[in-house]
Coordinates of C-alpha atoms in Angstrom, one line a residue:
X1 CA 0.0 0.0 0.0
X2 CA 2.8 2.4 1.0
X3 CA 4.7 1.5 -2.1
X4 CA 1.7 2.2 -4.4
X5 CA 1.2 5.5 -2.7
X6 CA 4.8 6.5 -3.3
X7 CA 4.5 5.5 -6.9
X8 CA 1.3 7.4 -7.3
X9 CA 2.8 10.5 -5.7
X10 CA 5.9 10.3 -8.0
X11 CA 3.7 9.9 -11.0
X12 CA 1.7 13.0 -10.1
X13 CA 4.9 15.0 -9.6
X14 CA 6.2 13.8 -13.0
X15 CA 2.9 14.8 -14.6
X16 CA 3.0 18.2 -13.0
X17 CA 6.5 19.0 -14.3
X18 CA 5.5 17.6 -17.7
X19 CA 2.8 20.4 -17.9
X20 CA 5.6 23.0 -17.6
X21 CA 4.5 26.3 -15.8
X22 CA 0.9 25.5 -15.0
X23 CA 1.6 22.1 -13.5
X24 CA 4.6 23.4 -11.7
X25 CA 2.6 26.3 -10.2
X26 CA -0.1 24.1 -9.0
X27 CA 2.4 21.8 -7.4
X28 CA 4.0 24.9 -5.8
X29 CA 0.6 25.9 -4.3
X30 CA -0.1 22.4 -3.0
X31 CA 3.3 22.3 -1.4
X32 CA 2.8 25.7 0.3
X33 CA -0.6 24.7 1.6
X34 CA 0.6 21.3 2.9
X35 CA 3.7 22.7 4.6
X36 CA 1.7 25.6 6.1
X37 CA -0.8 23.1 7.6
X38 CA 2.0 21.0 8.9
X39 CA 3.4 24.1 10.5
X40 CA 0.1 24.9 12.2
X41 CA 0.3 21.7 14.1
X42 CA 2.8 23.5 16.4
X43 CA -0.4 24.8 18.2
X44 CA -0.7 21.3 19.8
X45 CA 2.9 21.4 21.0
X46 CA 2.7 24.6 23.0
X47 CA 3.0 27.3 20.4
X48 CA 1.0 29.7 22.6
X49 CA 2.0 28.1 25.9
X50 CA 3.4 30.1 28.8
X51 CA 6.9 28.8 28.1
X52 CA 6.8 30.7 24.8
X53 CA 5.2 33.8 26.1
X54 CA 8.2 36.0 25.8
X55 CA 9.1 34.9 22.2
X56 CA 8.5 38.0 20.0
X57 CA 8.1 36.1 16.7
X58 CA 4.9 34.3 17.9
X59 CA 1.7 36.5 17.3
X60 CA -1.1 36.3 19.9
X61 CA -3.3 39.4 19.2
X62 CA -6.1 37.8 17.2
X63 CA -7.3 34.6 18.7
X64 CA -4.3 32.7 20.1
X65 CA -5.7 29.8 18.0
X66 CA -6.3 29.0 14.3
X67 CA -5.7 32.4 12.8
X68 CA -2.6 33.2 14.8
X69 CA -1.2 29.7 14.0
X70 CA -1.9 30.2 10.3
X71 CA -0.2 33.6 10.4
X72 CA 2.8 32.2 12.2
X73 CA 3.2 29.2 9.8
X74 CA 2.7 31.3 6.7
X75 CA 5.5 33.7 7.8
X76 CA 7.8 30.7 8.3
X77 CA 7.0 29.2 4.8
X78 CA 6.7 32.2 2.5
X79 CA 8.9 34.8 4.3
X80 CA 7.3 37.6 2.3
X81 CA 9.2 40.8 2.9
X82 CA 7.0 43.4 4.8
X83 CA 4.0 41.2 5.1
X84 CA 4.7 40.4 8.8
X85 CA 4.0 44.1 9.6
X86 CA 0.4 43.6 8.4
X87 CA -0.5 41.6 11.5
X88 CA -3.9 42.5 12.8
X89 CA -5.0 44.3 9.6
X90 CA -8.5 43.8 8.1
X91 CA -9.0 40.8 5.7
X92 CA -9.2 43.0 2.5
X93 CA -5.9 44.8 3.5
X94 CA -4.3 41.4 4.3
X95 CA -5.4 40.1 0.9
X96 CA -3.9 43.1 -0.9
X97 CA -0.7 42.8 1.2
X98 CA -0.4 39.1 0.4
X99 CA -1.0 39.7 -3.3
X100 CA 1.5 42.6 -3.5
X101 CA 4.1 40.7 -1.5
X102 CA 3.9 37.7 -3.7
X103 CA 4.0 39.8 -6.9
X104 CA 7.0 41.7 -5.5
X105 CA 8.7 38.4 -4.9
X106 CA 7.8 37.3 -8.5
X107 CA 9.1 40.6 -10.0
X108 CA 12.3 40.2 -8.1
X109 CA 12.6 36.6 -9.2
X110 CA 12.0 37.6 -12.8
X111 CA 14.7 40.3 -12.5
X112 CA 17.2 37.8 -11.1
X113 CA 16.2 35.3 -13.8
X114 CA 16.8 37.9 -16.6
X115 CA 20.2 38.8 -15.2
X116 CA 21.1 35.2 -14.8
X117 CA 19.9 34.4 -18.4
X118 CA 21.9 37.3 -19.8
X119 CA 25.0 36.3 -18.0
X120 CA 24.5 32.7 -19.2
X121 CA 24.1 33.8 -22.7
X122 CA 27.2 35.9 -22.5
X123 CA 29.2 33.1 -21.0
X124 CA 27.8 30.8 -23.7
X125 CA 28.9 33.3 -26.3
X126 CA 32.4 33.5 -24.9
X127 CA 32.5 29.7 -24.6
X128 CA 31.4 29.3 -28.2
X129 CA 34.0 31.8 -29.4
X130 CA 31.5 34.2 -31.0
X131 CA 33.7 37.2 -30.1
X132 CA 36.0 38.7 -32.8
X133 CA 39.7 37.8 -32.8
X134 CA 42.0 40.7 -32.0
X135 CA 45.3 38.9 -32.8
X136 CA 47.8 40.0 -35.3
X137 CA 50.4 37.9 -37.2
X138 CA 48.6 34.7 -36.2
X139 CA 48.3 31.5 -38.3
X140 CA 44.7 31.0 -39.4
X141 CA 43.5 27.4 -40.0
X142 CA 40.2 27.1 -41.9
X143 CA 38.4 23.8 -41.7
X144 CA 38.7 20.7 -39.6
X145 CA 40.1 17.2 -40.1
X146 CA 42.4 14.7 -38.4
X147 CA 45.4 16.5 -40.0
X148 CA 44.9 19.4 -37.6
X149 CA 46.8 17.7 -34.9
X150 CA 49.9 17.1 -37.1
X151 CA 49.7 20.6 -38.5
X152 CA 49.8 22.0 -34.9
X153 CA 52.8 19.8 -34.1
X154 CA 54.6 21.1 -37.1
X155 CA 53.8 24.7 -36.3
X156 CA 55.1 24.2 -32.7
X157 CA 58.4 23.0 -34.1
X158 CA 58.7 25.7 -36.8
X159 CA 57.8 28.6 -34.6
X160 CA 57.3 27.8 -30.9
X161 CA 54.9 30.2 -29.1
X162 CA 52.9 31.0 -32.2
X163 CA 49.3 32.0 -32.0
X164 CA 47.0 29.7 -34.0
X165 CA 43.3 30.5 -34.7
X166 CA 41.1 27.7 -35.9
X167 CA 37.8 28.4 -37.7
X168 CA 35.7 25.3 -38.4
X169 CA 32.1 24.2 -38.6
X170 CA 32.4 22.2 -35.4
X171 CA 31.3 22.8 -31.8
X172 CA 33.9 24.4 -29.6
X173 CA 33.6 21.7 -27.0
X174 CA 34.1 19.0 -29.5
X175 CA 37.2 20.7 -30.9
X176 CA 38.6 21.3 -27.4
X177 CA 38.1 17.7 -26.4
X178 CA 39.7 16.4 -29.6
X179 CA 42.7 18.7 -29.2
X180 CA 43.1 17.6 -25.6
X181 CA 42.9 13.9 -26.3
X182 CA 45.5 14.2 -29.1
X183 CA 47.9 16.3 -27.0
X184 CA 47.7 19.4 -29.1
X185 CA 46.8 21.5 -26.1
X186 CA 50.2 20.7 -24.6
X187 CA 52.1 22.1 -27.6
X188 CA 54.0 25.4 -27.3
X189 CA 51.2 27.2 -29.0
X190 CA 48.4 29.6 -28.2
X191 CA 45.3 28.0 -29.7
X192 CA 42.1 30.0 -30.2
X193 CA 39.0 28.2 -31.4
X194 CA 36.1 29.7 -33.3
X195 CA 33.0 27.9 -34.6
X196 CA 31.8 29.0 -38.0
X197 CA 31.8 28.4 -41.8
X198 CA 35.1 29.3 -43.4
X199 CA 33.5 30.3 -46.7
X200 CA 31.5 33.1 -45.1
X201 CA 32.9 36.7 -45.3
X202 CA 31.7 37.7 -41.9
X203 CA 33.3 34.7 -40.3
X204 CA 36.6 35.4 -41.9
X205 CA 36.4 39.0 -40.7
X206 CA 35.7 37.7 -37.2
X207 CA 38.9 35.7 -37.2
X208 CA 41.0 38.6 -38.5
X209 CA 42.0 37.0 -41.8
X210 CA 43.4 40.3 -43.0
X211 CA 45.9 40.4 -40.1
X212 CA 47.0 36.8 -40.3
X213 CA 50.6 35.9 -41.3
X214 CA 49.5 32.7 -43.1
X215 CA 46.2 30.9 -43.8
X216 CA 45.9 27.1 -44.1
X217 CA 42.8 25.6 -45.6
X218 CA 42.3 21.9 -44.8
X219 CA 40.0 19.5 -46.6
X220 CA 37.4 17.7 -44.5
X221 CA 37.9 13.9 -44.2
X222 CA 34.5 13.3 -45.8
X223 CA 35.7 14.9 -49.0
X224 CA 38.4 12.2 -49.7
X225 CA 36.0 9.8 -51.3
X226 CA 33.4 12.0 -52.9
X227 CA 33.7 12.8 -56.6
X228 CA 32.1 16.2 -55.9
X229 CA 34.2 16.8 -52.8
X230 CA 36.4 19.8 -52.0
X231 CA 33.4 22.1 -52.7
X232 CA 33.7 23.9 -49.4
X233 CA 37.5 24.3 -49.8
X234 CA 37.1 25.7 -53.3
X235 CA 34.5 28.2 -52.1
X236 CA 36.9 29.3 -49.4
X237 CA 39.7 29.6 -51.9
X238 CA 37.5 31.8 -54.2
X239 CA 36.8 34.1 -51.3
X240 CA 40.4 34.4 -50.2
X241 CA 41.7 34.8 -53.8
X242 CA 39.3 37.7 -54.4
X243 CA 39.9 39.4 -51.0
X244 CA 40.6 43.1 -51.5
X245 CA 41.3 44.1 -47.9
X246 CA 44.7 42.6 -47.4
X247 CA 47.1 44.7 -45.3
X248 CA 50.4 45.0 -47.2
X249 CA 51.4 41.8 -49.1
X250 CA 48.8 39.7 -47.4
X251 CA 49.3 36.3 -45.7
X252 CA 50.7 33.2 -47.3
X253 CA 47.8 31.1 -48.5
X254 CA 48.0 27.3 -48.5
X255 CA 45.1 24.9 -49.3
X256 CA 44.6 21.2 -49.5
X257 CA 42.6 19.6 -52.3
X258 CA 41.5 16.1 -51.5
X259 CA 40.9 14.8 -55.0
X260 CA 43.2 15.2 -57.9
X261 CA 40.4 15.7 -60.4
X262 CA 39.5 18.9 -58.6
X263 CA 43.0 20.3 -59.0
X264 CA 42.3 22.2 -62.2
X265 CA 39.2 23.9 -60.7
X266 CA 41.2 24.7 -57.6
X267 CA 43.9 26.3 -59.6
X268 CA 41.3 28.5 -61.4
X269 CA 39.8 29.5 -58.1
X270 CA 43.2 30.3 -56.6
X271 CA 44.1 32.8 -59.3
X272 CA 47.8 32.1 -58.7
X273 CA 47.5 33.5 -55.1
X274 CA 47.7 30.1 -53.3
X275 CA 49.9 27.1 -52.8
X276 CA 47.8 24.1 -53.6
X277 CA 48.5 20.6 -52.3
X278 CA 46.5 17.7 -53.8
X279 CA 46.5 15.1 -51.1
X280 CA 45.4 12.3 -53.3
X281 CA 48.2 13.0 -55.8
X282 CA 50.9 13.4 -53.1
X283 CA 49.9 10.3 -51.2
X284 CA 49.7 8.2 -54.4
X285 CA 53.1 9.3 -55.5
X286 CA 54.6 8.6 -52.1
X287 CA 53.0 5.1 -52.0
X288 CA 54.2 4.2 -55.5
X289 CA 57.7 5.5 -54.7
X290 CA 57.7 3.2 -51.6
X291 CA 56.5 0.3 -53.8
X292 CA 59.5 0.9 -56.1
X293 CA 62.0 1.7 -53.3
X294 CA 61.6 -0.6 -50.3
X295 CA 62.6 1.4 -47.2
X296 CA 61.8 4.8 -48.6
X297 CA 59.0 5.4 -46.1
X298 CA 61.5 5.9 -43.4
X299 CA 63.1 8.7 -45.3
X300 CA 59.8 10.4 -45.8
X301 CA 58.9 9.9 -42.2
X302 CA 62.0 11.8 -41.1
X303 CA 61.6 14.5 -43.7
X304 CA 58.0 15.2 -42.7
X305 CA 58.3 14.6 -39.0
X306 CA 58.1 17.6 -36.6
X307 CA 61.6 16.9 -35.5
X308 CA 64.7 15.6 -37.4
X309 CA 66.1 16.4 -40.8
X310 CA 64.0 18.6 -43.0
X311 CA 64.2 20.9 -46.0
X312 CA 65.4 24.4 -45.4
X313 CA 66.4 27.4 -47.4
X314 CA 69.3 29.7 -46.6
X315 CA 71.3 32.4 -48.3
X316 CA 75.0 31.8 -47.8
X317 CA 77.2 34.6 -49.4
X318 CA 80.4 32.5 -49.2
X319 CA 78.8 30.0 -51.7
X320 CA 78.2 32.6 -54.4
X321 CA 80.1 32.2 -57.7
X322 CA 81.0 28.6 -56.7
X323 CA 79.8 25.3 -58.2
X324 CA 77.6 22.8 -56.4
X325 CA 80.6 20.4 -56.5
X326 CA 82.8 22.9 -54.8
X327 CA 80.5 23.6 -51.8
X328 CA 79.1 20.1 -51.3
X329 CA 81.9 19.1 -48.9
X330 CA 81.9 22.4 -46.9
X331 CA 78.8 21.6 -44.7
X332 CA 79.5 19.5 -41.6
X333 CA 75.8 19.1 -40.8
X334 CA 73.8 19.9 -44.0
X335 CA 73.5 18.7 -47.6
X336 CA 72.9 21.2 -50.4
X337 CA 70.3 19.6 -52.7
X338 CA 69.2 22.5 -54.9
X339 CA 68.8 26.2 -55.4
X340 CA 65.9 28.6 -54.9
X341 CA 65.3 32.1 -56.3
X342 CA 62.5 34.6 -57.1
X343 CA 61.3 35.3 -60.6
X344 CA 58.8 37.8 -62.0
X345 CA 55.5 36.3 -63.0
X346 CA 53.1 39.0 -64.2
X347 CA 53.0 41.6 -61.5
X348 CA 54.2 39.4 -58.7
X349 CA 57.5 37.9 -57.6
X350 CA 57.1 34.1 -57.3
X351 CA 59.4 31.6 -55.6
X352 CA 61.1 29.1 -57.9
X353 CA 63.4 26.2 -57.3
X354 CA 65.6 23.6 -58.9
X355 CA 66.5 20.3 -57.3
X356 CA 69.6 18.2 -58.1
X357 CA 71.4 20.7 -60.3
X358 CA 74.5 19.5 -62.1
X359 CA 77.7 19.5 -60.1
X360 CA 79.1 22.2 -62.3
X361 CA 76.2 24.6 -61.7
X362 CA 77.4 28.0 -60.7
X363 CA 75.5 29.5 -57.8
X364 CA 74.4 33.1 -58.4
X365 CA 74.5 35.8 -55.8
X366 CA 70.8 36.2 -55.6
X367 CA 70.1 32.5 -55.3
X368 CA 69.5 30.6 -52.0
X369 CA 70.6 27.1 -51.2
X370 CA 68.0 24.3 -50.5
X371 CA 69.5 22.3 -47.7
X372 CA 68.7 18.9 -46.0
X373 CA 69.5 19.8 -42.4
X374 CA 68.2 19.7 -38.8
X375 CA 67.6 23.4 -38.9
X376 CA 69.0 26.7 -40.1
X377 CA 71.3 28.6 -40.0
X378 CA 74.0 26.1 -40.9
X379 CA 77.7 26.7 -41.0
X380 CA 79.8 26.6 -44.1
X381 CA 83.6 26.4 -44.3
X382 CA 85.5 26.5 -47.6
X383 CA 86.8 23.0 -48.3
X384 CA 90.4 22.5 -49.3
X385 CA 91.3 20.3 -52.2
X386 CA 88.7 18.5 -54.2
X387 CA 87.6 15.2 -52.6
X388 CA 88.3 12.0 -54.6
X389 CA 87.0 8.6 -53.5
X390 CA 89.3 5.6 -53.9
X391 CA 86.5 3.1 -53.7
X392 CA 84.2 4.7 -56.3
X393 CA 82.6 2.2 -58.5
X394 CA 80.6 2.6 -61.7
X395 CA 77.4 0.6 -62.1
X396 CA 74.1 0.7 -63.7
X397 CA 71.0 1.6 -61.7
X398 CA 68.1 -0.8 -62.0
X399 CA 64.6 0.4 -61.4
X400 CA 62.7 -1.7 -58.9
X401 CA 59.3 -2.2 -60.3
X402 CA 57.4 -5.3 -59.1
X403 CA 55.6 -7.4 -61.7
X404 CA 52.7 -8.3 -59.5
X405 CA 51.2 -6.0 -56.9
X406 CA 48.3 -6.7 -54.6
X407 CA 46.3 -3.6 -53.5
X408 CA 44.0 -4.1 -50.5
X409 CA 41.3 -1.7 -49.6
X410 CA 39.6 1.3 -51.3
X411 CA 39.7 5.0 -50.9
X412 CA 39.8 8.2 -53.0
X413 CA 43.4 7.6 -53.9
X414 CA 43.0 4.4 -55.8
X415 CA 42.7 6.0 -59.2
X416 CA 45.8 8.1 -58.7
X417 CA 47.8 5.1 -57.5
X418 CA 46.9 3.1 -60.6
X419 CA 47.9 6.0 -62.9
X420 CA 51.1 6.5 -61.0
X421 CA 51.9 2.7 -61.2
X422 CA 51.2 2.7 -64.9
X423 CA 53.7 5.5 -65.4
X424 CA 56.5 3.6 -63.7
X425 CA 55.7 -0.1 -64.4
X426 CA 57.0 -2.4 -67.1
X427 CA 54.5 -3.4 -69.7
X428 CA 52.6 -6.5 -68.5
X429 CA 52.6 -5.6 -64.8
X430 CA 49.6 -7.1 -63.0
X431 CA 47.6 -5.3 -60.3
X432 CA 45.1 -7.2 -58.2
X433 CA 42.7 -5.0 -56.2
X434 CA 40.8 -6.5 -53.3
X435 CA 38.1 -4.4 -51.7
X436 CA 34.5 -4.3 -50.4
X437 CA 33.6 -2.6 -53.7
X438 CA 31.6 -4.4 -56.3
X439 CA 34.2 -5.3 -59.1
X440 CA 32.1 -3.8 -61.8
X441 CA 31.4 -0.6 -59.9
X442 CA 35.1 -0.3 -59.0
X443 CA 36.0 -0.7 -62.7
X444 CA 33.5 1.8 -63.9
X445 CA 34.7 4.3 -61.2
X446 CA 38.3 4.1 -62.4
X447 CA 37.4 4.2 -66.1
X448 CA 35.2 7.2 -65.5
X449 CA 38.2 9.2 -64.3
X450 CA 40.7 7.9 -66.9
X451 CA 41.3 10.1 -69.9
X452 CA 43.3 7.3 -71.5
X453 CA 43.7 3.6 -71.1
X454 CA 46.3 2.2 -68.7
X455 CA 49.2 1.1 -71.0
X456 CA 51.6 -0.9 -68.8
X457 CA 49.4 -2.4 -66.1
X458 CA 46.3 -4.7 -66.1
X459 CA 43.9 -4.5 -63.2
X460 CA 41.9 -7.4 -61.8
X461 CA 39.1 -6.3 -59.4
X462 CA 38.1 -8.7 -56.6
X463 CA 35.3 -8.3 -54.1
X464 CA 35.7 -9.3 -50.5
X465 CA 36.2 -8.1 -47.0
X466 CA 40.0 -7.9 -46.5
X467 CA 39.6 -8.7 -42.8
X468 CA 37.9 -12.1 -43.5
X469 CA 40.0 -15.2 -44.3
X470 CA 37.6 -16.4 -47.0
X471 CA 38.4 -13.3 -49.2
X472 CA 41.9 -14.7 -49.9
X473 CA 40.8 -18.2 -50.9
X474 CA 41.5 -17.5 -54.6
X475 CA 44.6 -15.3 -54.0
X476 CA 48.1 -16.8 -54.1
X477 CA 50.1 -14.5 -51.8
X478 CA 53.4 -16.1 -52.9
X479 CA 52.9 -14.8 -56.4
X480 CA 53.1 -11.1 -55.4
X481 CA 56.3 -9.2 -55.0
X482 CA 54.5 -6.3 -53.2
X483 CA 51.3 -6.0 -51.1
X484 CA 49.9 -2.5 -50.4
X485 CA 47.3 -1.9 -47.7
X486 CA 45.4 1.3 -48.2
X487 CA 43.6 3.3 -45.5
X488 CA 40.2 1.7 -46.4
X489 CA 37.2 4.0 -46.3
X490 CA 34.8 1.8 -48.2
X491 CA 33.3 0.2 -45.1
X492 CA 32.3 3.4 -43.5
X493 CA 34.0 2.6 -40.2
X494 CA 34.9 5.7 -38.1
X495 CA 38.3 4.3 -37.1
X496 CA 40.0 3.7 -40.4
X497 CA 43.3 2.7 -38.9
X498 CA 41.7 0.0 -36.8
X499 CA 40.3 -1.6 -39.9
X500 CA 43.8 -1.4 -41.6
X501 CA 45.4 -3.1 -38.5
X502 CA 42.8 -5.9 -38.5
X503 CA 43.5 -6.5 -42.2
X504 CA 47.2 -6.5 -41.4
X505 CA 46.7 -9.1 -38.7
X506 CA 44.9 -11.3 -41.1
X507 CA 47.6 -11.0 -43.7
X508 CA 50.3 -11.7 -41.1
X509 CA 48.6 -15.0 -40.2
X510 CA 48.1 -16.0 -43.9
X511 CA 51.7 -15.2 -44.8
X512 CA 52.9 -17.3 -41.8
X513 CA 50.9 -20.2 -43.1
X514 CA 52.0 -19.9 -46.7
X515 CA 55.6 -18.8 -46.0
X516 CA 55.1 -15.8 -48.3
X517 CA 57.3 -12.8 -47.7
X518 CA 56.4 -10.0 -50.1
X519 CA 57.4 -6.4 -49.6
X520 CA 54.6 -4.8 -47.6
X521 CA 53.5 -1.2 -47.7
X522 CA 50.9 0.1 -45.3
X523 CA 49.0 3.4 -45.3
X524 CA 48.0 4.7 -41.9
X525 CA 46.5 8.0 -40.9
X526 CA 47.5 8.4 -37.3
X527 CA 51.2 8.2 -36.5
X528 CA 50.2 7.3 -32.9
X529 CA 49.4 3.8 -34.2
X530 CA 53.0 3.2 -35.3
X531 CA 53.9 1.1 -32.3
X532 CA 51.1 -1.3 -33.0
X533 CA 52.9 -2.6 -36.1
X534 CA 55.6 -4.4 -34.2
X535 CA 55.9 -8.0 -35.3
X536 CA 53.5 -7.7 -38.3
X537 CA 56.3 -7.8 -40.9
X538 CA 55.6 -4.3 -42.4
X539 CA 58.4 -2.9 -44.5
X540 CA 57.1 0.6 -45.3
X541 CA 54.5 2.7 -43.4
X542 CA 53.2 5.9 -45.0
X543 CA 51.5 8.2 -42.5
X544 CA 49.4 10.1 -45.0
X545 CA 48.1 12.8 -42.6
X546 CA 51.6 13.6 -41.5
X547 CA 52.8 13.9 -45.1
X548 CA 50.1 16.4 -46.0
X549 CA 50.0 18.3 -42.8
X550 CA 53.8 18.8 -42.8
X551 CA 53.6 20.4 -46.3
X552 CA 50.7 22.6 -45.2
X553 CA 52.5 23.9 -42.1
X554 CA 56.0 24.2 -43.6
X555 CA 54.8 26.0 -46.7
X556 CA 52.7 28.3 -44.6
X557 CA 55.8 29.3 -42.6
X558 CA 58.3 29.1 -45.5
X559 CA 56.5 29.8 -48.9
X560 CA 59.7 29.0 -50.8
X561 CA 59.1 25.3 -49.9
X562 CA 56.0 25.2 -52.1
X563 CA 57.8 24.8 -55.5
X564 CA 60.4 22.6 -53.9
X565 CA 57.8 20.0 -52.7
X566 CA 56.0 20.3 -56.1
X567 CA 59.1 19.4 -57.9
X568 CA 60.1 16.6 -55.5
X569 CA 56.7 14.9 -55.7
X570 CA 55.8 15.6 -59.4
X571 CA 56.0 13.1 -62.2
X572 CA 59.0 13.3 -64.5
X573 CA 61.1 15.3 -62.0
X574 CA 63.6 14.3 -59.4
X575 CA 62.8 11.8 -56.7
X576 CA 64.4 10.4 -53.6
X577 CA 65.5 6.8 -54.3
X578 CA 67.2 3.9 -52.5
X579 CA 69.7 2.3 -54.8
X580 CA 72.2 -0.6 -54.3
X581 CA 75.5 0.3 -52.7
X582 CA 77.4 -1.8 -55.2
X583 CA 76.5 0.8 -57.9
X584 CA 78.4 3.5 -56.0
X585 CA 81.3 2.0 -54.0
X586 CA 83.1 -1.3 -53.6
X587 CA 81.3 -3.8 -51.5
X588 CA 82.9 -4.6 -48.1
X589 CA 85.3 -1.6 -48.1
X590 CA 85.3 1.1 -45.3
X591 CA 83.0 3.8 -46.6
X592 CA 82.4 7.4 -45.4
X593 CA 79.6 9.7 -46.5
X594 CA 82.0 11.7 -48.6
X595 CA 82.7 8.5 -50.6
X596 CA 79.0 8.2 -51.3
X597 CA 78.6 11.9 -52.1
X598 CA 81.5 11.7 -54.6
X599 CA 80.1 8.5 -56.3
X600 CA 76.6 10.1 -56.6
X601 CA 78.1 13.2 -58.2
X602 CA 79.6 11.1 -61.0
X603 CA 76.0 10.0 -61.8
X604 CA 74.5 13.5 -61.6
X605 CA 72.9 12.6 -58.3
X606 CA 73.1 13.8 -54.7
X607 CA 73.7 11.4 -51.8
X608 CA 71.5 12.0 -48.8
X609 CA 72.5 9.1 -46.6
X610 CA 72.5 5.3 -46.3
X611 CA 70.1 2.6 -45.1
X612 CA 71.6 -0.5 -43.6
X613 CA 69.7 -3.7 -44.4
X614 CA 70.6 -5.7 -41.3
X615 CA 68.5 -3.6 -38.9
X616 CA 66.8 -1.2 -41.3
X617 CA 68.7 1.6 -39.7
X618 CA 68.6 4.9 -41.6
X619 CA 71.4 7.5 -41.6
X620 CA 70.0 10.6 -43.2
X621 CA 72.5 13.5 -43.4
X622 CA 74.9 11.5 -41.2
X623 CA 77.8 12.7 -39.2
X624 CA 80.7 13.1 -41.5
X625 CA 83.2 11.1 -39.4
X626 CA 81.0 7.9 -39.5
X627 CA 82.3 5.0 -41.6
X628 CA 80.5 1.8 -42.6
X629 CA 81.5 -1.5 -44.1
X630 CA 78.6 -1.9 -46.5
X631 CA 77.3 -5.1 -48.1
X632 CA 75.3 -5.7 -51.2
X633 CA 71.9 -5.5 -49.4
X634 CA 72.5 -2.0 -48.1
X635 CA 71.1 1.0 -49.9
X636 CA 72.3 4.5 -50.7
X637 CA 69.7 7.3 -50.4
X638 CA 70.0 9.6 -53.3
X639 CA 68.2 12.5 -55.0
X640 CA 68.1 11.6 -58.6
X641 CA 66.2 11.9 -61.8
X642 CA 63.1 9.7 -62.0
X643 CA 63.6 6.5 -64.0
X644 CA 60.8 5.0 -66.1
X645 CA 61.7 1.4 -67.1

């Protein structure tokens, strides 16, 4: 019975609150009446007894009974200001006094509520970042994707203490939590968040775009696999390119385009004002270079990491009027790999560069050196006599193009990867593509984007979940020289790397059962997952977000790097390559970096370091006093002209 009464009472209270104000007010009146009646029962416990005769708060002037008890209890419950002084007044006056006291209390409550609401709105406005940014010389990041975290790490390395403003169509709390979880809030940066649409003029004014030192536009993750993607990025680019209110030269503008087929439209929208990075093109070229050069991913990881060797530009007067050969031995902790200059293009001076110039190239006074170094400035000392290696060896360089490649997974880069493979492969190379995509749909998607047929490669499309064992029943893993795992977005899973790792576990088990040991290249998004690859027999790991974000951040801070990266990652230009030691020096002899540099110069190349096969150890821009006894499995890291064989 008691339990039923409690449930009935709880139900009535719930119904009262469900009726909003009316129900809540009725509940309030009931509560006042009940509590007042309970308070009146003090009459039976000596409220007007002789022991309480001297208590001033107990009225006795009316009847020392019901009315005085009611008055005393109401005063305790309602505590209406001024109403207690109406004791003894006539009923009409008491009614007026009660009404006015209650209304006065209501008016005061409304005033407090209004002030509280206004303060809450103001706090909410500040919390949401609706106030205009008053910074000057800040880095402005427009858009939001997983690359944000790597961009921030790069900016913290390039210019510690920088102020970074992020404008994105996300909730402030979500961005703050994501940055906290990924450790970005611990970087040596001042991060200011604003929620808004980057392609809106008012929003750009709110984040002081005209006072920014550089602007970075990132492509949302969702645009990677949509043929009509990049729309928001292109709209933002059009707005920035047409901006008329720049102060002085205006900021350095850098933008990411997710899909290569949108590159032409993006270039039109940019009007020559922006540095464009096509993430699908860049990642596909890096992956294919890693397919052709096992171990190359370690070189790119160091180049694009927030710390370690990177590309820098410096003017060194002492190098003017000298050849690249003359100066190459004068840097104890840097390697000159090219030259940079400014040239007139229309009404503007544009940065230009040339990588891997001939050893006899004379450096002009107005040219800067492109250096592989830990940082700038670097020291230069004039070398003495010309260096000559006694262990130099001539040899032919053979292109490493696998004849059978297994691609696993599907994302927006598949088309670019196939085109890039076709450009480098020998005729008759076979590509097998295993993914969740329907084979006919996958074939039509690729053919829709092709403006010419693939000449050197044939593609076989297979359907199947790469995580499941049954998908490999008709695949002979021992017949492939290279297996490539892409960051698979076809399944719609939120954690793309988790799916890649599950597929890698499946492959590791299958290879153990079949004794297959092909060269394995894996694309991951988050570098934090690197440690999970231990024991899975992965040869090369490309962290695609790191590669793109490094370029975005570095070009934003050093615009001269824009043409350098374009040349380094463009078809038909120069490339970083790993080549057999036996093509440069005598196998088994004591070898220094200067020996490798000399041998590379004879081939019109530039030596960058060495990769040892026994432990996969990479020495990029090594200390000059180091010496190795290299064997035939070791590789020389060189900057050389791309080979198509």
